[in-house]
Amino acid sequence: MPSPFHYAALSIFPEMFDGFWSTGMVRRAIMGGFITGKAVDLRAFAEGVHKVTDDKPYGGGCGMVMKPEPLMKGIAHLQSEMPGAPVIVMTPQGQPFSQSLAEDLAREKGMIMVCGRYEGMDERACIKADMELSIGDYVLTGGELAAMVVMDAVIRLIPGVLGGEDSAEKESFSEGLIEYAHYTRPPVYEGMEVPAVLLSGNHRAIDSWRLETSLKRTFLKRPDLLEDRSFSREERSILQKWSREIARLADN
Ligand code: ADE
């Protein structure tokens, strides 16, 4: 068995991660020896009896700033335990997180997630960061939830973590399309029927139906994803079929 990937988060609220490590797929990944995960208390690296991790901003203004010393010590400690793991600072000013970044990060041996709080981190501690990541254009009360979002997206891509061999590949965004619609039993629910092709047992027909619904859902819900995408022959012929159908309706 290959050596596990190591995930660590540095935070003043390490208990926020308890449910993350102990639930569902992430728990299974830990139990199965695919990954290790821990949250480390930033206060353990702070000086004095009060273990203070924040201070007033130079130049005035509201809010508090995370002190550089505990951050630097905490990061150095985790780097010594996890050599080579990138240091990722969670901040709304970071690079937007995406599925393709998750794929890149799943090839690393692990990640050190630094979770900011208050108004942010002292700029001098940011030099330790290999990457700054944002999970969206909104401001959370801290980086913990954002770190869990990133780790969750990365961990499920680690070989062996997802049950089905190819389930991570054949899904939303991994081929630049939104995923096709899913159905399970019963075949009729409150008068709504499962598309007949899915009950046909004809796998070629099912694959083409899935591709067409993927394309349709992407066109309707996230047309931006189609802008810079190159299409396969089959995709192009589906688009041409739609275009002929639309032209026929428009000419009526
Ligand atoms: N910390 C606070 N808001 C954040 C966001 N949107 N992404 C990453 N880290 C954050």
mmCIF file of C-alpha atoms and ligand atoms in Angstrom:
data_model
loop_
_atom_site.group_PDB
_atom_site.id
_atom_site.type_symbol
_atom_site.label_atom_id
_atom_site.label_comp_id
_atom_site.label_asym_id
_atom_site.label_seq_id
_atom_site.Cartn_x
_atom_site.Cartn_y
_atom_site.Cartn_z
ATOM 1 C CA MET A 1 0.000 0.000 0.000
ATOM 2 C CA PRO A 2 1.470 3.440 -0.912
ATOM 3 C CA SER A 3 2.201 5.848 1.955
ATOM 4 C CA PRO A 4 -0.795 7.978 2.935
ATOM 5 C CA PHE A 5 -1.338 11.606 1.980
ATOM 6 C CA HIS A 6 -1.094 13.959 4.957
ATOM 7 C CA TYR A 7 -3.556 16.768 5.586
ATOM 8 C CA ALA A 8 -3.193 19.274 8.397
ATOM 9 C CA ALA A 9 -5.004 22.474 9.279
ATOM 10 C CA LEU A 10 -3.612 25.210 11.498
ATOM 11 C CA SER A 11 -6.433 27.014 13.283
ATOM 12 C CA ILE A 12 -7.497 28.657 16.536
ATOM 13 C CA PHE A 13 -10.633 26.483 16.337
ATOM 14 C CA PRO A 14 -9.248 22.981 15.661
ATOM 15 C CA GLU A 15 -12.445 21.434 17.067
ATOM 16 C CA MET A 16 -14.298 22.679 13.977
ATOM 17 C CA PHE A 17 -12.590 19.860 12.052
ATOM 18 C CA ASP A 18 -13.741 17.044 14.391
ATOM 19 C CA GLY A 19 -16.866 16.299 12.361
ATOM 20 C CA PHE A 20 -14.920 16.577 9.108
ATOM 21 C CA TRP A 21 -12.357 13.878 9.974
ATOM 22 C CA SER A 22 -14.960 11.585 11.535
ATOM 23 C CA THR A 23 -17.686 11.507 8.881
ATOM 24 C CA GLY A 24 -18.390 9.802 5.563
ATOM 25 C CA MET A 25 -15.797 9.544 2.838
ATOM 26 C CA VAL A 26 -13.074 11.435 4.725
ATOM 27 C CA ARG A 27 -13.447 9.105 7.693
ATOM 28 C CA ARG A 28 -13.295 6.097 5.347
ATOM 29 C CA ALA A 29 -10.157 7.509 3.702
ATOM 30 C CA ILE A 30 -8.495 7.808 7.124
ATOM 31 C CA MET A 31 -9.677 4.374 8.312
ATOM 32 C CA GLY A 32 -8.509 2.845 5.029
ATOM 33 C CA GLY A 33 -5.014 4.309 5.478
ATOM 34 C CA PHE A 34 -5.230 6.481 2.335
ATOM 35 C CA ILE A 35 -4.810 9.748 4.231
ATOM 36 C CA THR A 36 -4.003 11.139 7.644
ATOM 37 C CA GLY A 37 -5.753 14.267 8.854
ATOM 38 C CA LYS A 38 -5.384 16.523 11.834
ATOM 39 C CA ALA A 39 -6.135 20.046 12.991
ATOM 40 C CA VAL A 40 -3.468 21.749 15.069
ATOM 41 C CA ASP A 41 -4.248 24.500 17.573
ATOM 42 C CA LEU A 42 -2.464 27.718 16.618
ATOM 43 C CA ARG A 43 -2.519 28.775 20.285
ATOM 44 C CA ALA A 44 -0.009 26.021 21.062
ATOM 45 C CA PHE A 45 2.569 28.175 19.223
ATOM 46 C CA ALA A 46 1.669 31.438 20.986
ATOM 47 C CA GLU A 47 3.732 32.915 23.817
ATOM 48 C CA GLY A 48 2.672 33.836 27.364
ATOM 49 C CA VAL A 49 0.012 32.566 29.722
ATOM 50 C CA HIS A 50 -2.810 33.937 27.599
ATOM 51 C CA LYS A 51 -1.550 32.393 24.354
ATOM 52 C CA VAL A 52 -2.597 35.435 22.366
ATOM 53 C CA THR A 53 -2.703 34.937 18.587
ATOM 54 C CA ASP A 54 -4.031 38.360 17.502
ATOM 55 C CA ASP A 55 -3.228 42.022 18.005
ATOM 56 C CA LYS A 56 -4.363 45.512 16.983
ATOM 57 C CA PRO A 57 -3.485 46.609 13.450
ATOM 58 C CA TYR A 58 -0.631 49.067 12.955
ATOM 59 C CA GLY A 59 -2.003 52.262 11.458
ATOM 60 C CA GLY A 60 -5.299 51.877 13.294
ATOM 61 C CA GLY A 61 -8.627 50.653 12.013
ATOM 62 C CA CYS A 62 -11.152 48.174 13.237
ATOM 63 C CA GLY A 63 -10.658 44.481 13.851
ATOM 64 C CA MET A 64 -7.633 42.478 14.862
ATOM 65 C CA VAL A 65 -4.750 40.957 12.919
ATOM 66 C CA MET A 66 -3.248 37.486 13.407
ATOM 67 C CA LYS A 67 0.233 37.823 14.894
ATOM 68 C CA PRO A 68 3.095 36.557 12.720
ATOM 69 C CA GLU A 69 5.062 34.579 15.340
ATOM 70 C CA PRO A 70 2.528 31.809 16.166
ATOM 71 C CA LEU A 71 1.691 31.427 12.481
ATOM 72 C CA MET A 72 5.352 31.130 11.469
ATOM 73 C CA LYS A 73 6.117 28.662 14.271
ATOM 74 C CA GLY A 74 3.005 26.589 13.565
ATOM 75 C CA ILE A 75 3.716 26.418 9.842
ATOM 76 C CA ALA A 76 7.390 25.516 10.452
ATOM 77 C CA HIS A 77 6.301 22.772 12.859
ATOM 78 C CA LEU A 78 3.906 21.248 10.311
ATOM 79 C CA GLN A 79 6.488 21.574 7.521
ATOM 80 C CA SER A 80 8.973 19.597 9.612
ATOM 81 C CA GLU A 81 6.351 16.858 10.037
ATOM 82 C CA MET A 82 5.204 16.951 6.419
ATOM 83 C CA PRO A 83 8.215 17.843 4.261
ATOM 84 C CA GLY A 84 7.296 19.006 0.773
ATOM 85 C CA ALA A 85 3.587 19.572 1.525
ATOM 86 C CA PRO A 86 2.446 22.921 0.102
ATOM 87 C CA VAL A 87 1.414 25.616 2.571
ATOM 88 C CA ILE A 88 -2.018 26.887 1.541
ATOM 89 C CA VAL A 89 -3.425 30.022 3.119
ATOM 90 C CA MET A 90 -7.204 30.341 2.964
ATOM 91 C CA THR A 91 -8.257 33.895 2.225
ATOM 92 C CA PRO A 92 -10.954 35.612 0.150
ATOM 93 C CA GLN A 93 -8.105 37.377 -1.682
ATOM 94 C CA GLY A 94 -6.682 34.073 -2.905
ATOM 95 C CA GLN A 95 -6.768 32.393 -6.298
ATOM 96 C CA PRO A 96 -10.276 31.005 -6.980
ATOM 97 C CA PHE A 97 -10.413 27.301 -6.102
ATOM 98 C CA SER A 98 -11.556 24.985 -8.917
ATOM 99 C CA GLN A 99 -11.817 21.328 -9.852
ATOM 100 C CA SER A 100 -8.640 21.569 -11.903
ATOM 101 C CA LEU A 101 -6.741 22.953 -8.893
ATOM 102 C CA ALA A 102 -8.193 20.094 -6.808
ATOM 103 C CA GLU A 103 -6.788 17.662 -9.381
ATOM 104 C CA ASP A 104 -3.342 19.308 -9.162
ATOM 105 C CA LEU A 105 -3.423 19.265 -5.350
ATOM 106 C CA ALA A 106 -4.422 15.584 -5.273
ATOM 107 C CA ARG A 107 -1.016 14.861 -6.856
ATOM 108 C CA GLU A 108 0.791 16.472 -3.881
ATOM 109 C CA LYS A 109 1.821 14.354 -0.899
ATOM 110 C CA GLY A 110 -0.472 16.370 1.352
ATOM 111 C CA MET A 111 -1.396 19.950 2.267
ATOM 112 C CA ILE A 112 -0.868 22.339 5.154
ATOM 113 C CA MET A 113 -3.981 24.508 5.395
ATOM 114 C CA VAL A 114 -3.588 27.799 7.239
ATOM 115 C CA CYS A 115 -6.905 29.188 8.457
ATOM 116 C CA GLY A 116 -7.055 32.915 9.014
ATOM 117 C CA ARG A 117 -9.495 34.642 11.368
ATOM 118 C CA TYR A 118 -10.245 38.259 12.257
ATOM 119 C CA GLU A 119 -9.279 40.851 9.641
ATOM 120 C CA GLY A 120 -6.518 38.603 8.317
ATOM 121 C CA MET A 121 -2.910 37.552 8.848
ATOM 122 C CA ASP A 122 0.117 39.785 9.366
ATOM 123 C CA GLU A 123 1.502 40.168 5.834
ATOM 124 C CA ARG A 124 4.935 38.882 6.926
ATOM 125 C CA ALA A 125 3.486 35.447 7.722
ATOM 126 C CA CYS A 126 2.084 35.207 4.189
ATOM 127 C CA ILE A 127 5.592 34.758 2.750
ATOM 128 C CA LYS A 128 5.373 31.170 3.992
ATOM 129 C CA ALA A 129 2.438 30.490 1.680
ATOM 130 C CA ASP A 130 2.960 28.470 -1.485
ATOM 131 C CA MET A 131 -0.569 29.374 -2.518
ATOM 132 C CA GLU A 132 -3.451 31.543 -1.353
ATOM 133 C CA LEU A 133 -6.876 30.102 -2.115
ATOM 134 C CA SER A 134 -10.401 31.508 -2.044
ATOM 135 C CA ILE A 135 -13.529 29.370 -2.269
ATOM 136 C CA GLY A 136 -15.635 32.236 -3.602
ATOM 137 C CA ASP A 137 -16.305 35.943 -3.622
ATOM 138 C CA TYR A 138 -17.784 36.225 -0.152
ATOM 139 C CA VAL A 139 -16.231 36.648 3.281
ATOM 140 C CA LEU A 140 -16.481 33.891 5.890
ATOM 141 C CA THR A 141 -15.707 34.433 9.570
ATOM 142 C CA GLY A 142 -12.583 32.342 9.124
ATOM 143 C CA GLY A 143 -10.706 30.033 6.774
ATOM 144 C CA GLU A 144 -11.730 26.777 8.488
ATOM 145 C CA LEU A 145 -14.836 26.032 6.418
ATOM 146 C CA ALA A 146 -12.951 27.031 3.284
ATOM 147 C CA ALA A 147 -10.069 24.683 4.203
ATOM 148 C CA MET A 148 -12.551 21.833 4.669
ATOM 149 C CA VAL A 149 -14.113 22.561 1.275
ATOM 150 C CA VAL A 150 -10.700 22.381 -0.399
ATOM 151 C CA MET A 151 -9.570 19.262 1.480
ATOM 152 C CA ASP A 152 -12.894 17.535 0.767
ATOM 153 C CA ALA A 153 -12.617 18.193 -2.970
ATOM 154 C CA VAL A 154 -8.981 16.996 -3.007
ATOM 155 C CA ILE A 155 -9.294 13.945 -0.753
ATOM 156 C CA ARG A 156 -12.027 12.355 -2.863
ATOM 157 C CA LEU A 157 -9.694 12.444 -5.892
ATOM 158 C CA ILE A 158 -6.965 10.434 -4.178
ATOM 159 C CA PRO A 159 -6.690 7.018 -5.842
ATOM 160 C CA GLY A 160 -8.616 4.423 -3.843
ATOM 161 C CA VAL A 161 -10.666 6.879 -1.779
ATOM 162 C CA LEU A 162 -13.815 6.773 -3.923
ATOM 163 C CA GLY A 163 -15.328 3.315 -4.262
ATOM 164 C CA GLY A 164 -15.974 3.248 -8.011
ATOM 165 C CA GLU A 165 -12.798 3.279 -10.103
ATOM 166 C CA ASP A 166 -13.934 6.058 -12.369
ATOM 167 C CA SER A 167 -16.590 7.841 -10.337
ATOM 168 C CA ALA A 168 -14.343 10.867 -9.781
ATOM 169 C CA GLU A 169 -13.675 11.167 -13.494
ATOM 170 C CA LYS A 170 -17.181 10.885 -14.903
ATOM 171 C CA GLU A 171 -18.738 13.731 -13.006
ATOM 172 C CA SER A 172 -19.502 17.410 -13.038
ATOM 173 C CA PHE A 173 -16.692 19.614 -14.207
ATOM 174 C CA SER A 174 -14.126 16.872 -14.704
ATOM 175 C CA GLU A 175 -14.883 16.879 -18.423
ATOM 176 C CA GLY A 176 -15.955 20.501 -18.409
ATOM 177 C CA LEU A 177 -19.664 19.600 -18.398
ATOM 178 C CA ILE A 178 -22.281 19.427 -15.662
ATOM 179 C CA GLU A 179 -23.168 15.859 -14.810
ATOM 180 C CA TYR A 180 -26.147 14.054 -16.347
ATOM 181 C CA ALA A 181 -29.343 13.520 -14.345
ATOM 182 C CA HIS A 182 -29.417 10.578 -11.920
ATOM 183 C CA TYR A 183 -32.403 8.346 -11.155
ATOM 184 C CA THR A 184 -32.986 5.421 -8.824
ATOM 185 C CA ARG A 185 -36.035 3.344 -7.868
ATOM 186 C CA PRO A 186 -39.021 3.614 -8.004
ATOM 187 C CA PRO A 187 -39.505 3.788 -11.797
ATOM 188 C CA VAL A 188 -42.501 6.114 -11.328
ATOM 189 C CA TYR A 189 -42.584 8.630 -8.474
ATOM 190 C CA GLU A 190 -45.651 10.839 -8.055
ATOM 191 C CA GLY A 191 -46.420 10.410 -11.727
ATOM 192 C CA MET A 192 -42.853 11.280 -12.848
ATOM 193 C CA GLU A 193 -41.219 8.544 -14.890
ATOM 194 C CA VAL A 194 -37.569 7.553 -15.148
ATOM 195 C CA PRO A 195 -36.476 8.085 -18.797
ATOM 196 C CA ALA A 196 -37.171 4.798 -20.598
ATOM 197 C CA VAL A 197 -33.650 4.569 -22.086
ATOM 198 C CA LEU A 198 -32.194 4.105 -18.598
ATOM 199 C CA LEU A 199 -34.318 0.975 -18.122
ATOM 200 C CA SER A 200 -33.453 -0.377 -21.582
ATOM 201 C CA GLY A 201 -30.193 -2.110 -20.698
ATOM 202 C CA ASN A 202 -28.705 -0.665 -23.919
ATOM 203 C CA HIS A 203 -25.418 0.799 -22.655
ATOM 204 C CA ARG A 204 -24.526 2.647 -25.847
ATOM 205 C CA ALA A 205 -27.925 4.328 -25.886
ATOM 206 C CA ILE A 206 -27.561 5.145 -22.162
ATOM 207 C CA ASP A 207 -24.113 6.687 -22.720
ATOM 208 C CA SER A 208 -25.373 8.891 -25.549
ATOM 209 C CA TRP A 209 -28.449 9.931 -23.550
ATOM 210 C CA ARG A 210 -26.166 10.851 -20.639
ATOM 211 C CA LEU A 211 -23.858 12.863 -22.857
ATOM 212 C CA GLU A 212 -26.771 14.712 -24.425
ATOM 213 C CA THR A 213 -28.354 15.541 -21.020
ATOM 214 C CA SER A 214 -24.959 16.674 -19.696
ATOM 215 C CA LEU A 215 -24.564 18.994 -22.628
ATOM 216 C CA LYS A 216 -28.166 20.236 -22.303
ATOM 217 C CA ARG A 217 -27.847 20.919 -18.566
ATOM 218 C CA THR A 218 -24.556 22.719 -19.076
ATOM 219 C CA PHE A 219 -26.030 24.819 -21.888
ATOM 220 C CA LEU A 220 -29.016 25.791 -19.715
ATOM 221 C CA LYS A 221 -27.380 26.156 -16.297
ATOM 222 C CA ARG A 222 -23.733 27.065 -16.941
ATOM 223 C CA PRO A 223 -23.294 28.248 -20.539
ATOM 224 C CA ASP A 224 -20.032 29.948 -19.459
ATOM 225 C CA LEU A 225 -18.438 26.480 -19.184
ATOM 226 C CA LEU A 226 -18.950 25.905 -22.908
ATOM 227 C CA GLU A 227 -17.252 29.101 -24.059
ATOM 228 C CA ASP A 228 -13.624 27.931 -24.193
ATOM 229 C CA ARG A 229 -14.269 24.231 -24.478
ATOM 230 C CA SER A 230 -13.377 22.116 -27.468
ATOM 231 C CA PHE A 231 -16.086 19.589 -28.373
ATOM 232 C CA SER A 232 -15.751 15.934 -29.304
ATOM 233 C CA ARG A 233 -17.226 14.713 -32.607
ATOM 234 C CA GLU A 234 -20.227 13.260 -30.812
ATOM 235 C CA GLU A 235 -20.801 16.471 -28.842
ATOM 236 C CA ARG A 236 -20.548 18.545 -32.003
ATOM 237 C CA SER A 237 -23.112 16.365 -33.751
ATOM 238 C CA ILE A 238 -25.516 16.751 -30.781
ATOM 239 C CA LEU A 239 -25.115 20.560 -30.960
ATOM 240 C CA GLN A 240 -25.729 20.457 -34.726
ATOM 241 C CA LYS A 241 -28.869 18.351 -34.210
ATOM 242 C CA TRP A 242 -30.203 20.929 -31.708
ATOM 243 C CA SER A 243 -29.338 23.753 -34.033
ATOM 244 C CA ARG A 244 -31.320 22.076 -36.874
ATOM 245 C CA GLU A 245 -34.281 21.503 -34.521
ATOM 246 C CA ILE A 246 -34.217 25.114 -33.325
ATOM 247 C CA ALA A 247 -33.943 26.416 -36.904
ATOM 248 C CA ARG A 248 -36.936 24.267 -37.926
ATOM 249 C CA LEU A 249 -39.022 25.609 -35.003
ATOM 250 C CA ALA A 250 -37.970 29.181 -35.756
ATOM 251 C CA ASP A 251 -38.944 28.816 -39.405
ATOM 252 C CA ASN A 252 -42.439 27.553 -38.559
HETATM 253 N N1 ADE B 1 -11.712 33.144 4.601
HETATM 254 C C1 ADE B 1 -12.758 33.976 4.685
HETATM 255 N N2 ADE B 1 -13.485 33.972 3.567
HETATM 256 C C2 ADE B 1 -12.881 33.088 2.721
HETATM 257 C C3 ADE B 1 -13.151 32.637 1.403
HETATM 258 N N3 ADE B 1 -14.181 33.099 0.703
HETATM 259 N N4 ADE B 1 -12.307 31.737 0.856
HETATM 260 C C4 ADE B 1 -11.246 31.292 1.550
HETATM 261 N N5 ADE B 1 -10.940 31.681 2.797
HETATM 262 C C5 ADE B 1 -11.755 32.558 3.384
#
